[in-house]
PDB file of C-alpha atoms in Angstrom:
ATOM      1  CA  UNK A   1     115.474  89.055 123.978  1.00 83.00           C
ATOM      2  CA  UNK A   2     115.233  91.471 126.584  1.00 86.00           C
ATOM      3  CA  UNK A   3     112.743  94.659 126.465  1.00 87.00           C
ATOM      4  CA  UNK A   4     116.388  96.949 126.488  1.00 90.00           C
ATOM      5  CA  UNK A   5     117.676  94.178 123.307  1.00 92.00           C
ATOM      6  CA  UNK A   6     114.295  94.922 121.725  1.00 91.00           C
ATOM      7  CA  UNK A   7     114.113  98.427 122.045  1.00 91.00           C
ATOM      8  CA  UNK A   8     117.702  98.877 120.777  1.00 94.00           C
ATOM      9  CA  UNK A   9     117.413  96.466 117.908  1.00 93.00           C
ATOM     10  CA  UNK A  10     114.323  98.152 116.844  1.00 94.00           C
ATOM     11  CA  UNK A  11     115.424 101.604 117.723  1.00 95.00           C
ATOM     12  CA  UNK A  12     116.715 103.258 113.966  1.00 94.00           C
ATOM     13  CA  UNK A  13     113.133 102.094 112.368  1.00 94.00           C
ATOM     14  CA  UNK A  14     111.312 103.358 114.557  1.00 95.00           C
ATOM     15  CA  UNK A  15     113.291 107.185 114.517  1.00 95.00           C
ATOM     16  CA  UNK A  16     112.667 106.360 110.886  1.00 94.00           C
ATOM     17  CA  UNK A  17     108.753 105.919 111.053  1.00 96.00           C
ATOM     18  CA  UNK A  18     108.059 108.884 113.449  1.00 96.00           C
ATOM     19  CA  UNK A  19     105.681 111.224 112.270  1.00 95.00           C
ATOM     20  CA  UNK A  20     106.766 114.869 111.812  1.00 92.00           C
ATOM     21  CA  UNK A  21     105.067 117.568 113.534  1.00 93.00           C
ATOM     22  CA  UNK A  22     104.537 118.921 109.486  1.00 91.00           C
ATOM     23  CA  UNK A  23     103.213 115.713 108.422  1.00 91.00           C
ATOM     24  CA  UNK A  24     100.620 115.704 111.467  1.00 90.00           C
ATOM     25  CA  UNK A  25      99.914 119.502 110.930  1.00 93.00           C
ATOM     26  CA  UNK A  26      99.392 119.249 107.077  1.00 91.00           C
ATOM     27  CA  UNK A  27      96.370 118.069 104.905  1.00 88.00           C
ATOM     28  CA  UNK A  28      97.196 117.630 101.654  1.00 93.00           C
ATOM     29  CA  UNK A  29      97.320 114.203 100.297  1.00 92.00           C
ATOM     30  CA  UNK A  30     101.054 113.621 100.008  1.00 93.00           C
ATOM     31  CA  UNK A  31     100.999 114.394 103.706  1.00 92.00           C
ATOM     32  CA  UNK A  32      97.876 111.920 104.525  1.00 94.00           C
ATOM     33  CA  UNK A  33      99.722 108.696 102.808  1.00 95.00           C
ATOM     34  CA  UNK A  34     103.094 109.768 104.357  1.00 96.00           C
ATOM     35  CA  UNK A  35     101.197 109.169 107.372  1.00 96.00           C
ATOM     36  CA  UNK A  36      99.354 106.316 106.519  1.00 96.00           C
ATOM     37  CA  UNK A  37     102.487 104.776 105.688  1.00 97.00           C
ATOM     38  CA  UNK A  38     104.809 105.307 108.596  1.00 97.00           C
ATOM     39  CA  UNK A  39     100.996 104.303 110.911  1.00 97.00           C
ATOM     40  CA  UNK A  40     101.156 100.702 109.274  1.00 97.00           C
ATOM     41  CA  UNK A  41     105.439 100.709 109.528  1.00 97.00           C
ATOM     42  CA  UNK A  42     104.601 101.627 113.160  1.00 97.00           C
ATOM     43  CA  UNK A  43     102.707  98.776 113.744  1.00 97.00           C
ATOM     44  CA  UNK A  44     104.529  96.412 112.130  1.00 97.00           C
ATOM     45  CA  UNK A  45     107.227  97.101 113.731  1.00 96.00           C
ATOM     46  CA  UNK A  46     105.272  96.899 116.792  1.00 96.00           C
ATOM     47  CA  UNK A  47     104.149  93.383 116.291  1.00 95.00           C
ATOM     48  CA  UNK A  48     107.804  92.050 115.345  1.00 96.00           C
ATOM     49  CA  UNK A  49     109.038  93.485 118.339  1.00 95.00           C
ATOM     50  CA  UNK A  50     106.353  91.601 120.585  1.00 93.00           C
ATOM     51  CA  UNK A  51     107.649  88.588 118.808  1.00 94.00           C
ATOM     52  CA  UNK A  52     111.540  89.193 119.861  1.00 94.00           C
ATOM     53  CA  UNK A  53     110.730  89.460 123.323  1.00 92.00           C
ATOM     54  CA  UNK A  54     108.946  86.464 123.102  1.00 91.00           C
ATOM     55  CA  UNK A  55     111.819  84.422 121.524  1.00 90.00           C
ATOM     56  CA  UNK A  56     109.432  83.695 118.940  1.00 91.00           C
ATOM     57  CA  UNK A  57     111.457  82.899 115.069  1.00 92.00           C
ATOM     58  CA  UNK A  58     109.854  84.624 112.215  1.00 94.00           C
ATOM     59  CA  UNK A  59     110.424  85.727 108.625  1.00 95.00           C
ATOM     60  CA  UNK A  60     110.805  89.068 108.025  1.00 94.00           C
ATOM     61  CA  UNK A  61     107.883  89.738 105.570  1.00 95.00           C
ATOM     62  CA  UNK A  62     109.710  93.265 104.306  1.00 95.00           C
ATOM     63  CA  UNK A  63     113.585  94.434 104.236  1.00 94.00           C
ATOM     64  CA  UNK A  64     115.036  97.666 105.374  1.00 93.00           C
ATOM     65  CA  UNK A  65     115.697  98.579 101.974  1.00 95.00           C
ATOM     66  CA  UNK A  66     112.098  98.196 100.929  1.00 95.00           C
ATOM     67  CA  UNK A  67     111.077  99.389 104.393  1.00 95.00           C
ATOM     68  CA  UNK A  68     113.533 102.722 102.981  1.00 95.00           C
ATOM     69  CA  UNK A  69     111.944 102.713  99.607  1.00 94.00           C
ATOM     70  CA  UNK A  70     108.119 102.895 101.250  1.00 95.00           C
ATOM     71  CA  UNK A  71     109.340 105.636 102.868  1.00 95.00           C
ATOM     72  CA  UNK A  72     110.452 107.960  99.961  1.00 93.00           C
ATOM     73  CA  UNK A  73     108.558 110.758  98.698  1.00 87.00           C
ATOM     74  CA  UNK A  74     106.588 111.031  96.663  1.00 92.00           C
ATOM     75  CA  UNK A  75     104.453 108.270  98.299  1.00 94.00           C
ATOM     76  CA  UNK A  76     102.934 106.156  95.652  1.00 94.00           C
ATOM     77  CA  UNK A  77      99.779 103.678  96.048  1.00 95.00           C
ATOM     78  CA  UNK A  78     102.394 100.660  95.752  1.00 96.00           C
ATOM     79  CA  UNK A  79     104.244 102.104  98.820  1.00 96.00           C
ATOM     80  CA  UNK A  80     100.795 102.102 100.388  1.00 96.00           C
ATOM     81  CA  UNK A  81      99.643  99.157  99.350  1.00 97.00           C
ATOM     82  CA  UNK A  82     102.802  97.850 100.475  1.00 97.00           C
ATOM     83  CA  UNK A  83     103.160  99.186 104.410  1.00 97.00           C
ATOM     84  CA  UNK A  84      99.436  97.962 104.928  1.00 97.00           C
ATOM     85  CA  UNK A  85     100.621  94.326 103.417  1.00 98.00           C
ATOM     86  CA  UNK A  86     103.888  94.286 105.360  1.00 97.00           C
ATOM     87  CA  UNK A  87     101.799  94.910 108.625  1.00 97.00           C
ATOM     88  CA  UNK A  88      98.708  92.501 108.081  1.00 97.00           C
ATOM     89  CA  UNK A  89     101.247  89.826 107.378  1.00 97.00           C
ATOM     90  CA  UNK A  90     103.136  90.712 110.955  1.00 96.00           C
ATOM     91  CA  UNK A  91     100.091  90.781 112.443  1.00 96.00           C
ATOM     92  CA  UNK A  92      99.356  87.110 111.123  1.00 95.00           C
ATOM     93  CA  UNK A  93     103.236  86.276 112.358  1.00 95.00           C
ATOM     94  CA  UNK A  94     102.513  88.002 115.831  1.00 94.00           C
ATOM     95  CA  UNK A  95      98.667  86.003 115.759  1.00 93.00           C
ATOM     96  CA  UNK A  96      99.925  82.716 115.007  1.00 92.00           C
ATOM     97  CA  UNK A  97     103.082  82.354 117.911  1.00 91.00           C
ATOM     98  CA  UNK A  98     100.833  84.313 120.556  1.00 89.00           C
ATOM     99  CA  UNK A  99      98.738  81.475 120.600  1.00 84.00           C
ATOM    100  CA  UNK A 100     101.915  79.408 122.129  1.00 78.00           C
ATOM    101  CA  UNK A 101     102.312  82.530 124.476  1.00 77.00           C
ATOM    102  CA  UNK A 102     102.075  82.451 128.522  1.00 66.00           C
ATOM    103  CA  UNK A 103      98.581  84.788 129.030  1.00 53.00           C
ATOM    104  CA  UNK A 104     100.986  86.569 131.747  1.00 58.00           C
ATOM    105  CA  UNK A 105     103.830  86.997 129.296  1.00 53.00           C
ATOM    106  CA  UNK A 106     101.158  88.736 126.307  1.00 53.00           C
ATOM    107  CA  UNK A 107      98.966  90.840 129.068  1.00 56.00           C
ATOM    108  CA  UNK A 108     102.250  92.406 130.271  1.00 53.00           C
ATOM    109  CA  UNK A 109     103.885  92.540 126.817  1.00 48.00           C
TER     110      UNK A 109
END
């Protein structure tokens, strides 16, 4: 894929994982693993889009639905537990094809 094709596939999860200027302004604990949350969606979603522009196959380790249900206040430790999970396992995904990679193709990534 393309970096446009990328962007625009990816485009509605990320709107969905931006943080609020409320959540980054408040303190209180619902507001923390809100943010926590959407930081580990974020990077998830970071790592499977590295992985579309380079052509790479992969299984997508969570769904939109459940990607919808992490999102949903309140946030419980399962929806925690589950973002960090969802991105360690892209992370493995994006770990295991960069090593097939072109070094000029990942430093420019």
């Amino acid at each position: 894929m393309t970096k446009d094709e990328v962007r625009a596939k990816w485009a509605v999860a990320k709107r969905m994982v931006e943080i609020t200027e409320d959540e980054y302004a408040s303190h209180n604990v619902e507001a923390q693993a809100i943010k926590f949350v959407k930081t580990k969606l974020q990077i998830a979603i970071y790592y499977l889009s590295q992985l579309d522009e380079h052509g790479s196959s992969y299984t997508m380790p969570f769904t939109g639905k459940q990607m919808k249900e992490a999102l949903k206040t309140p946030i419980t430790k399962q929806n925690v537990k589950d973002a960090a999970d969802w991105c360690h396992q892209c992370r493995l995904i994006r770990d295991k094809a960069c090593a097939t990679w072109n070094y000029e193709e990942a430093k420019t990534a």
